[in-house]
């Protein structure tokens, strides 16, 4: 996947946290840590969307799905 350089404004505390994550070997770089943070945010939004759909009463539709994710007839 292509990447693009961006400029971010972070607090000193946030920058220190990213540096610590990299120094402790959790991530190879600040960029990798930020990339993972964005991925986690994207996943949490998806989970929120699923929860919202379920809460809106779409559970009957969910019940028609079979194990492979396809709707059963």
Short mmCIF file of C-alpha atoms in Angstrom, two decimals:
data_model
loop_
_atom_site.label_atom_id
_atom_site.label_comp_id
_atom_site.label_asym_id
_atom_site.label_seq_id
_atom_site.Cartn_x
_atom_site.Cartn_y
_atom_site.Cartn_z
CA UNK A 1 0.00 0.00 0.00
CA UNK A 2 1.42 3.40 -0.93
CA UNK A 3 2.28 5.75 1.90
CA UNK A 4 2.33 9.52 2.23
CA UNK A 5 4.35 11.73 4.53
CA UNK A 6 2.31 13.88 6.87
CA UNK A 7 3.11 16.36 9.57
CA UNK A 8 1.57 15.84 13.00
CA UNK A 9 1.45 18.11 16.01
CA UNK A 10 1.80 16.13 19.22
CA UNK A 11 2.32 17.03 22.82
CA UNK A 12 5.71 16.33 24.35
CA UNK A 13 4.07 13.57 26.41
CA UNK A 14 2.63 11.89 23.32
CA UNK A 15 5.96 12.13 21.52
CA UNK A 16 7.77 10.67 24.53
CA UNK A 17 5.24 7.82 24.59
CA UNK A 18 5.87 7.04 20.90
CA UNK A 19 9.62 7.12 21.48
CA UNK A 20 9.31 4.80 24.48
CA UNK A 21 7.22 2.35 22.44
CA UNK A 22 9.92 2.28 19.77
CA UNK A 23 12.82 2.09 22.23
CA UNK A 24 11.19 -0.82 24.06
CA UNK A 25 10.90 -2.68 20.76
CA UNK A 26 7.12 -2.66 20.48
CA UNK A 27 7.40 -0.75 17.19
CA UNK A 28 10.31 -0.21 14.84
CA UNK A 29 9.56 3.51 14.55
CA UNK A 30 7.23 6.33 15.54
CA UNK A 31 5.52 5.95 12.19
CA UNK A 32 4.80 2.28 12.85
CA UNK A 33 3.25 3.15 16.22
CA UNK A 34 1.05 5.86 14.67
CA UNK A 35 0.07 3.48 11.87
CA UNK A 36 -1.04 0.91 14.47
CA UNK A 37 -2.98 3.58 16.37
CA UNK A 38 -4.87 4.52 13.20
CA UNK A 39 -5.61 0.85 12.50
CA UNK A 40 -6.98 0.40 16.02
CA UNK A 41 -9.14 3.51 15.67
CA UNK A 42 -10.51 2.23 12.36
CA UNK A 43 -11.30 -1.16 13.93
CA UNK A 44 -13.01 0.45 16.91
CA UNK A 45 -15.24 2.49 14.58
CA UNK A 46 -16.19 -0.69 12.74
CA UNK A 47 -17.02 -2.41 16.03
CA UNK A 48 -19.10 0.62 17.02
CA UNK A 49 -21.00 0.42 13.72
CA UNK A 50 -21.76 -3.27 14.27
CA UNK A 51 -22.93 -2.58 17.83
CA UNK A 52 -25.13 0.28 16.65
CA UNK A 53 -26.71 -1.85 13.92
CA UNK A 54 -27.40 -4.61 16.42
CA UNK A 55 -28.89 -2.15 18.92
CA UNK A 56 -31.22 -0.79 16.23
CA UNK A 57 -32.99 -4.14 16.10
CA UNK A 58 -31.27 -5.73 13.15
CA UNK A 59 -30.74 -8.88 15.18
CA UNK A 60 -33.30 -10.79 13.06
CA UNK A 61 -31.15 -10.10 10.03
CA UNK A 62 -28.03 -11.17 11.91
CA UNK A 63 -29.75 -14.45 12.81
CA UNK A 64 -30.17 -15.32 9.11
CA UNK A 65 -26.42 -15.32 8.55
CA UNK A 66 -24.67 -18.65 8.61
CA UNK A 67 -21.12 -19.38 9.72
CA UNK A 68 -19.48 -18.26 6.49
CA UNK A 69 -21.22 -14.87 6.64
CA UNK A 70 -23.64 -15.56 3.80
CA UNK A 71 -27.35 -15.14 4.37
CA UNK A 72 -29.21 -18.43 4.41
CA UNK A 73 -32.28 -18.90 2.28
#
